[in-house]
Tab-separated table of C-alpha atoms in Angstrom:
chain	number	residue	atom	x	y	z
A	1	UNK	CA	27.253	-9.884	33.594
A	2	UNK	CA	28.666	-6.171	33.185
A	3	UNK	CA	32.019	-8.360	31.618
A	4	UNK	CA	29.593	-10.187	29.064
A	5	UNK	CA	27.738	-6.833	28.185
A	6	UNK	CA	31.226	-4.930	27.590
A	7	UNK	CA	32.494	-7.527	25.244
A	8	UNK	CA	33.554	-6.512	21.783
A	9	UNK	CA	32.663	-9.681	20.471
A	10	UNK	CA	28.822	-9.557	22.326
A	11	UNK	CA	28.457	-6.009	20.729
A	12	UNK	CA	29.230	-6.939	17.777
A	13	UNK	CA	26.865	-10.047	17.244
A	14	UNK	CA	24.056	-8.134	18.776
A	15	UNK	CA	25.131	-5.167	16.226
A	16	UNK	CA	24.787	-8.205	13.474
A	17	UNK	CA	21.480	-8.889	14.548
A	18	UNK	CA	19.893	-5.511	14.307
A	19	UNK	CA	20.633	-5.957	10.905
A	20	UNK	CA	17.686	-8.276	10.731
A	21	UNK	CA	15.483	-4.797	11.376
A	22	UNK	CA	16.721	-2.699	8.821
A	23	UNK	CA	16.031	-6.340	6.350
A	24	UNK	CA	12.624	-5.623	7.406
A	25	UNK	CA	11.765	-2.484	6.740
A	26	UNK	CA	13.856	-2.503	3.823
A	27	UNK	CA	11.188	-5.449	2.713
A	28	UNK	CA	8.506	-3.710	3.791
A	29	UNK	CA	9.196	-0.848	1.726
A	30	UNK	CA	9.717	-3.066	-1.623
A	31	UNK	CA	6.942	-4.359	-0.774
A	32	UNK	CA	4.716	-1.974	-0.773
A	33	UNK	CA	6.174	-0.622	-4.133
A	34	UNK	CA	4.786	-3.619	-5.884
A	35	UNK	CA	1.780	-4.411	-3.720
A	36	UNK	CA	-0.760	-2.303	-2.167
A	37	UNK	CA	-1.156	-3.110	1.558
A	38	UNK	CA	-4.428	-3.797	3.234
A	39	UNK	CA	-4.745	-4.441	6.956
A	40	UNK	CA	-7.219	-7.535	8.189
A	41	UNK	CA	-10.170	-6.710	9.999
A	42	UNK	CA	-9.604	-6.006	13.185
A	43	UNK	CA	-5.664	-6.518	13.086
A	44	UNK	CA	-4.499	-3.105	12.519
A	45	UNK	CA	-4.113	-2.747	16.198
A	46	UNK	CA	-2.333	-5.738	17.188
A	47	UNK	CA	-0.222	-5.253	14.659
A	48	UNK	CA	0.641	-1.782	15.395
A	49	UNK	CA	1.419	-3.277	19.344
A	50	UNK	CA	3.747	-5.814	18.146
A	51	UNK	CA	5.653	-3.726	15.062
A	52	UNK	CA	6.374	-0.617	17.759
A	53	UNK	CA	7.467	-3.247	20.380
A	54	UNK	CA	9.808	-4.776	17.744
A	55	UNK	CA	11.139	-1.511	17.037
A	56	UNK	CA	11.465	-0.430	20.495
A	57	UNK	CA	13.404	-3.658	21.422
A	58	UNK	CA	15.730	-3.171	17.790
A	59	UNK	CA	16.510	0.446	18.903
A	60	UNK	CA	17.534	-0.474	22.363
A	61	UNK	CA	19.991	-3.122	20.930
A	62	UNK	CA	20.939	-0.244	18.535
A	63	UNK	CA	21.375	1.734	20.658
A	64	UNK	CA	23.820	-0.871	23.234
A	65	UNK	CA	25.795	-0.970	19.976
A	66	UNK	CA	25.616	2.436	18.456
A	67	UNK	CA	29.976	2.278	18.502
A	68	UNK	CA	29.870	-1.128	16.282
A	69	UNK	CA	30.778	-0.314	12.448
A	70	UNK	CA	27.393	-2.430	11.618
A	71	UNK	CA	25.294	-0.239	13.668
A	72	UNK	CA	26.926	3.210	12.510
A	73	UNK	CA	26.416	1.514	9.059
A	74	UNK	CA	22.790	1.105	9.831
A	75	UNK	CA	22.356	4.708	11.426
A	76	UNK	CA	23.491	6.321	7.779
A	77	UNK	CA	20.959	4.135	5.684
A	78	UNK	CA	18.438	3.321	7.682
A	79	UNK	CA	16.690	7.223	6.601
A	80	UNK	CA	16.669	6.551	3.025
A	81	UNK	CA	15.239	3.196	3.207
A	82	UNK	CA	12.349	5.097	5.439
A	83	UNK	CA	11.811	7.401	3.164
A	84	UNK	CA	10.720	5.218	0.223
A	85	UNK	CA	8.787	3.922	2.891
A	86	UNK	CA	7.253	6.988	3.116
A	87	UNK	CA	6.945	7.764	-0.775
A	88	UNK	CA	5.223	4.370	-1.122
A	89	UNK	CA	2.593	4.831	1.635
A	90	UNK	CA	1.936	8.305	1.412
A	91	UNK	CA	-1.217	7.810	-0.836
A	92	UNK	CA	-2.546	5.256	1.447
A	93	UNK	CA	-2.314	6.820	4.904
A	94	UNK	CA	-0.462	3.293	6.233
A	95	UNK	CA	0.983	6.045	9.215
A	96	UNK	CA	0.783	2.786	10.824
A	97	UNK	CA	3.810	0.766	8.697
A	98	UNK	CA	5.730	4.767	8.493
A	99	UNK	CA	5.900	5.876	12.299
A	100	UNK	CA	8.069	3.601	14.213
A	101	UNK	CA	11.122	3.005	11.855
A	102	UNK	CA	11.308	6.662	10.802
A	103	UNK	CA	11.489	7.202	15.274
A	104	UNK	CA	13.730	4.129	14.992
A	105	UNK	CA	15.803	5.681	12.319
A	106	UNK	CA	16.283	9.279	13.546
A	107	UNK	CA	17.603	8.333	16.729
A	108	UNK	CA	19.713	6.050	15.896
A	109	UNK	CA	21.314	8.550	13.275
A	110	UNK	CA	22.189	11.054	16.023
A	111	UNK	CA	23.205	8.498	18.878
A	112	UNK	CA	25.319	6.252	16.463
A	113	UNK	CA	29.076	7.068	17.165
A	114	UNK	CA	29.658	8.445	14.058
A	115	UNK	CA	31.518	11.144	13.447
A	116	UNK	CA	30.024	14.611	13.481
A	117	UNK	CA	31.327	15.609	10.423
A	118	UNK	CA	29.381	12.634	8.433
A	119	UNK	CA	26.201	13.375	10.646
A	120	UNK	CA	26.290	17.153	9.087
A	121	UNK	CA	26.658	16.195	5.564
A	122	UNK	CA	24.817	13.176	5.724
A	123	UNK	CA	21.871	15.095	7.689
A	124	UNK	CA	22.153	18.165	5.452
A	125	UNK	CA	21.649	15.463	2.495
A	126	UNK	CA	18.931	13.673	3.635
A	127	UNK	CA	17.006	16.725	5.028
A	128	UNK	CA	16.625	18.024	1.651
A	129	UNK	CA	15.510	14.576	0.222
A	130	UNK	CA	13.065	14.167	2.496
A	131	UNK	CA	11.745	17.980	2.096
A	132	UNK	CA	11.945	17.881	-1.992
A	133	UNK	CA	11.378	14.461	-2.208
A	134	UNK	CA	7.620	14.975	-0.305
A	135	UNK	CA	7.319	18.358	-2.871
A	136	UNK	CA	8.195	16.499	-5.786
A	137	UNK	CA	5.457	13.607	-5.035
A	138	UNK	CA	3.064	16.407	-3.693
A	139	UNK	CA	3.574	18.224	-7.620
A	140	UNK	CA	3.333	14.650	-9.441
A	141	UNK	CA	0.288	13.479	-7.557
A	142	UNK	CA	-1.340	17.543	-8.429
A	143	UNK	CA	0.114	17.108	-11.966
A	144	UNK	CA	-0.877	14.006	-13.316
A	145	UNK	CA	-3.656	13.051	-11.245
A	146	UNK	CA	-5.371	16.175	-11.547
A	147	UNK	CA	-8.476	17.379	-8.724
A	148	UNK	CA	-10.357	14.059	-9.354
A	149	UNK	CA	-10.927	11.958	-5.601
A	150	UNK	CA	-11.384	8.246	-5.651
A	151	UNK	CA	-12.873	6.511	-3.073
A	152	UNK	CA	-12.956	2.829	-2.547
A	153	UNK	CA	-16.587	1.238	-2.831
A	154	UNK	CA	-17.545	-1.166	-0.502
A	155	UNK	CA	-18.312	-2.179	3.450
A	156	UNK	CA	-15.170	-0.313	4.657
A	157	UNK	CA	-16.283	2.878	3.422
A	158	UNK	CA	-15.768	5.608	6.185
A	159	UNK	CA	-19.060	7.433	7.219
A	160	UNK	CA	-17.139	10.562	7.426
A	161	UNK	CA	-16.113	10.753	3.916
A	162	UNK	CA	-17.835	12.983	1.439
A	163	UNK	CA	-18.670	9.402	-0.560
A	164	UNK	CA	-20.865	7.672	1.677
A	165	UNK	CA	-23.596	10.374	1.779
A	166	UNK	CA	-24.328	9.087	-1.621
A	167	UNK	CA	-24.406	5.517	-0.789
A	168	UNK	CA	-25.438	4.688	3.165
A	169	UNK	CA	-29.181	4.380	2.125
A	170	UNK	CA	-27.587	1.428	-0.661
A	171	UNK	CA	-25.508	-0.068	2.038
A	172	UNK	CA	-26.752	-3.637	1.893
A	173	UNK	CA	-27.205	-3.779	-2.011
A	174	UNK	CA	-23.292	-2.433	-1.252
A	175	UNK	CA	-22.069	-4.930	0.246
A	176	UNK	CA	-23.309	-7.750	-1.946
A	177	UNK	CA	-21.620	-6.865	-4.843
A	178	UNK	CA	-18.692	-6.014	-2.984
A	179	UNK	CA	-18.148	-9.236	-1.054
A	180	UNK	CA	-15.388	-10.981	-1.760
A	181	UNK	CA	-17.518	-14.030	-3.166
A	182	UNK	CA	-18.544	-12.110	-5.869
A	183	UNK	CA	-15.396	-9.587	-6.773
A	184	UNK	CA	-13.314	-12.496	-7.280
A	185	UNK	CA	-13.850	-14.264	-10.245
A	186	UNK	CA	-14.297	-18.052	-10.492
A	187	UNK	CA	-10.810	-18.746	-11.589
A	188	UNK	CA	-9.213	-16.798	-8.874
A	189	UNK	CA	-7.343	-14.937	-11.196
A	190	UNK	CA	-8.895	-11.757	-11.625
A	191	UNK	CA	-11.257	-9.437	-8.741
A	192	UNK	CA	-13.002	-6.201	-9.815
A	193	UNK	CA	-13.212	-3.322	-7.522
A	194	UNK	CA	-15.786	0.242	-8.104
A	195	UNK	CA	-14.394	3.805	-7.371
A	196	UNK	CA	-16.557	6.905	-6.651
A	197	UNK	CA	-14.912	9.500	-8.138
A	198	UNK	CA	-15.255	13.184	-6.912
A	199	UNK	CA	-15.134	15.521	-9.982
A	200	UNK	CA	-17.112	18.288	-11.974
A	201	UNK	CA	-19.462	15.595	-12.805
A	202	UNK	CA	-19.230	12.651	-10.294
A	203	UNK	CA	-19.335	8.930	-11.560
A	204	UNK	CA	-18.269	5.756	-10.407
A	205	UNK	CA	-16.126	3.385	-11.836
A	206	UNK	CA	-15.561	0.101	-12.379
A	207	UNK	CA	-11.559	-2.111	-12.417
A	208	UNK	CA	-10.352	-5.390	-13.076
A	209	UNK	CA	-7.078	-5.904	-11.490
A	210	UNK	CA	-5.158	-9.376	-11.460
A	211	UNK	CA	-6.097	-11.355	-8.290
A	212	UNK	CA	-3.545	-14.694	-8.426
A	213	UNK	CA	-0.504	-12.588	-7.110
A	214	UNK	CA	-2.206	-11.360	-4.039
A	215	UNK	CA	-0.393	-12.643	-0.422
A	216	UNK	CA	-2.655	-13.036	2.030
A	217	UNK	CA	-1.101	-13.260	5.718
A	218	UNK	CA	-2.192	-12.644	9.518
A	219	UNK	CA	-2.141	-9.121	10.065
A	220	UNK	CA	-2.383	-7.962	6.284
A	221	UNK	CA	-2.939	-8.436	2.442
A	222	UNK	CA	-0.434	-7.631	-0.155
A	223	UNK	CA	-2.825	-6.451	-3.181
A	224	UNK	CA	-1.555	-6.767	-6.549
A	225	UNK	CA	-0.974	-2.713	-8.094
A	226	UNK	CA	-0.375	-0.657	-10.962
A	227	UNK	CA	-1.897	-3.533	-13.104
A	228	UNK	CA	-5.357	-2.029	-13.781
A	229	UNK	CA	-7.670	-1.912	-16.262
A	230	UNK	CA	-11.214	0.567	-16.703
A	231	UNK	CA	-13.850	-1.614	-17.416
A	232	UNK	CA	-16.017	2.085	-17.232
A	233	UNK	CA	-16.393	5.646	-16.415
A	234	UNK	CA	-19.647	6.106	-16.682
A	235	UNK	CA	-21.511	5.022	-13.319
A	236	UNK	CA	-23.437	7.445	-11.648
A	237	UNK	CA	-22.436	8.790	-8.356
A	238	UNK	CA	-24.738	7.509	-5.881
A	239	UNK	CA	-26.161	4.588	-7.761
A	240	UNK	CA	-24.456	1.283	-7.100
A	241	UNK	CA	-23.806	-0.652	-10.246
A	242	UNK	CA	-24.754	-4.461	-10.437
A	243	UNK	CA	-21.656	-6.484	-11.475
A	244	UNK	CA	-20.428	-9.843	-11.574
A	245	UNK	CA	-19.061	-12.637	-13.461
A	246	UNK	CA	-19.705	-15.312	-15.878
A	247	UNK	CA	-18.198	-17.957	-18.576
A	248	UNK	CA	-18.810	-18.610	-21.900
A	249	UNK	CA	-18.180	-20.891	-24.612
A	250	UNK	CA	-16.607	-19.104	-27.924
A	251	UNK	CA	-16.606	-20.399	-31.254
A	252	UNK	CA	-13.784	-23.294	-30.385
A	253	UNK	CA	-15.574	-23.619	-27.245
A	254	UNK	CA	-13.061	-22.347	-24.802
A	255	UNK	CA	-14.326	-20.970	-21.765
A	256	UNK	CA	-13.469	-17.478	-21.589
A	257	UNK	CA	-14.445	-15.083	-18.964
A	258	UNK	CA	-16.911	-11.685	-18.829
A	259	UNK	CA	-17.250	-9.228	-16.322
A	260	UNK	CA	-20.914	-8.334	-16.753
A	261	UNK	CA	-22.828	-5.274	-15.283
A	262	UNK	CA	-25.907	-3.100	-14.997
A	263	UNK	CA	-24.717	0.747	-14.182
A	264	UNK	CA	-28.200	1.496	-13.049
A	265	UNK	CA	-31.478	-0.683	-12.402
A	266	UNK	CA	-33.186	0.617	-15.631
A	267	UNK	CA	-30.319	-0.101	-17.659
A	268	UNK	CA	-29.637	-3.649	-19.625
A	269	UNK	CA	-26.610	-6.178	-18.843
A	270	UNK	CA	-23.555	-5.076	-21.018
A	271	UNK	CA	-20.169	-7.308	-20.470
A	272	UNK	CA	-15.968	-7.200	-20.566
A	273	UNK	CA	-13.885	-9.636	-21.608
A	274	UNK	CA	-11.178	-9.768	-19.467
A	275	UNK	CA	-7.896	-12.255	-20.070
A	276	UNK	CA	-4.437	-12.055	-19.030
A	277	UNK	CA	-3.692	-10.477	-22.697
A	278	UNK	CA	-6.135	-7.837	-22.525
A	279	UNK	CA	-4.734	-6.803	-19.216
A	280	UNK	CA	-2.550	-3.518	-19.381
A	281	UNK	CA	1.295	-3.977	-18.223
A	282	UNK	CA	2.240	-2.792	-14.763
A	283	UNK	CA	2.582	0.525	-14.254
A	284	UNK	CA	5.598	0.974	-11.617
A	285	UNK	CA	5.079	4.751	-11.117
A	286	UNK	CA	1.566	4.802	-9.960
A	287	UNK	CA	2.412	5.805	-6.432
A	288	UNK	CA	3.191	9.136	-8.406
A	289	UNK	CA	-0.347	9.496	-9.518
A	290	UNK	CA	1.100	8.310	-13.440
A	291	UNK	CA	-1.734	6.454	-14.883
């Protein structure tokens, strides 16, 4: 057995096949450039269980290997694929998706049986991308997103944020609109979503975002982003706006599709035509805070 382990040839598949890991995260991270990613209910923790086992088991193997080329290939980009990782989920918290391969990643770059020499420059260069790259989002987000907070309206709104103060007394009228019956619209090809937004004034307000591109698997939900449009601005914080969709006939009597709503109870219907061509083109730098 100690003969089989030894074996060039055994290292060197095994060194092939952590190659498979940094595939992952590497897809991972594209992925959540283009999509936003949204845990099921209830899934977050298994997930978590199985992704730091997987990356426990990968960094073992690494680790049996860590004086194969492949492997000492991995250790030197395996920290800037993590940190666009990182840049992508740093808006959204996912800690969850971050943790393990930056652990993975790091130790792998100091046990891999590269030279020293590369470990200092290479370490001295990605030190300072991680450091200016977090500075330079930091400034971007403070720049061009300005003070203004969103939160996300609807049943997973935390009871410890300074939103749902303003809403737990509206939390079944909430989660009507909200329900996925209703922010979808009958096509499939569009959802709307509502925002409280924490300013000088407070509002809420109200998106259409495409819906036909979403992925929805086991653990998670690849949302559709920086395809957006503002429907409105001009919601009241604390006051949850009646919204949903309907078809009409135009003058050549094509269907075309309205998102209607009612900003307040006192106020009348008013509607949005939303099509594919009215939509605004993807914005790729939104993780930046560009709008």
């Amino acid at each position: 057995m100690k003969e089989i382990l030894e074996n060039t040839w055994v290292k060197r598949c095994v060194s092939i096949f952590t190659a498979a890991y940094a595939a992952m995260i590497a897809l991972f991270t594209y992925a959540t450039f283009q999509y936003n990613l949204v845990f099921a209910s209830g899934k977050q923790a298994t997930f978590l269980i199985i992704y730091a086992i997987a990356s426990i088991v990968f960094l073992l193997l690494m680790l049996y290997t860590r004086d194969i080329f492949m492997t000492k290939l991995l250790s030197i980009l395996m920290l800037p694929i993590v940190f666009f990782l990182l840049l992508f989920n740093l808006g959204n918290g996912n800690w969850t998706l971050i943790i393990p391969p930056f652990v993975v990643a790091l130790v792998i770059f100091f046990a891999a049986s590269t030279s020293e020499s590369l470990k200092v420059i290479m370490g001295t260069i990605y030190l300072l991308l991680y450091v200016l790259g977090i500075v330079a989002y930091i400034i971007c987000n403070m720049l061009f997103q300005g003070s203004a907070i969103e939160t996300p309206l609807d049943m997973s709104l935390d009871p410890d944020s300074a939103a749902y103060s303003y809403y737990k007394t509206d939390l079944v009228h909430l989660s009507k609109v909200t329900n996925d019956d209703n922010t979808y619209s009958p096509d499939g090809k569009f959802r709307f979503y509502m925002t409280d937004v924490k300013d000088s004034d407070g509002r809420v307000k109200i998106y259409v975002v495409p819906a036909s591109e979403d992925i929805t698997l086991k653990f998670f939900s690849l949302k559709q982003k920086g395809i957006k449009r503002v429907v409105t601005t001009k919601g009241t914080r604390g006051i949850v706006p009646d919204v949903g969709w309907t078809v009409k006939k135009d003058k050549q009597g094509k269907q075309v599709l309205y998102l209607c709503y009612k900003l307040a109870p006192t106020d009348s219907w008013k509607e949005a035509k939303v099509t594919e061509e009215n939509m605004p083109k993807k914005n790729y730098w939104e993780f930046l805070g560009i709008s």
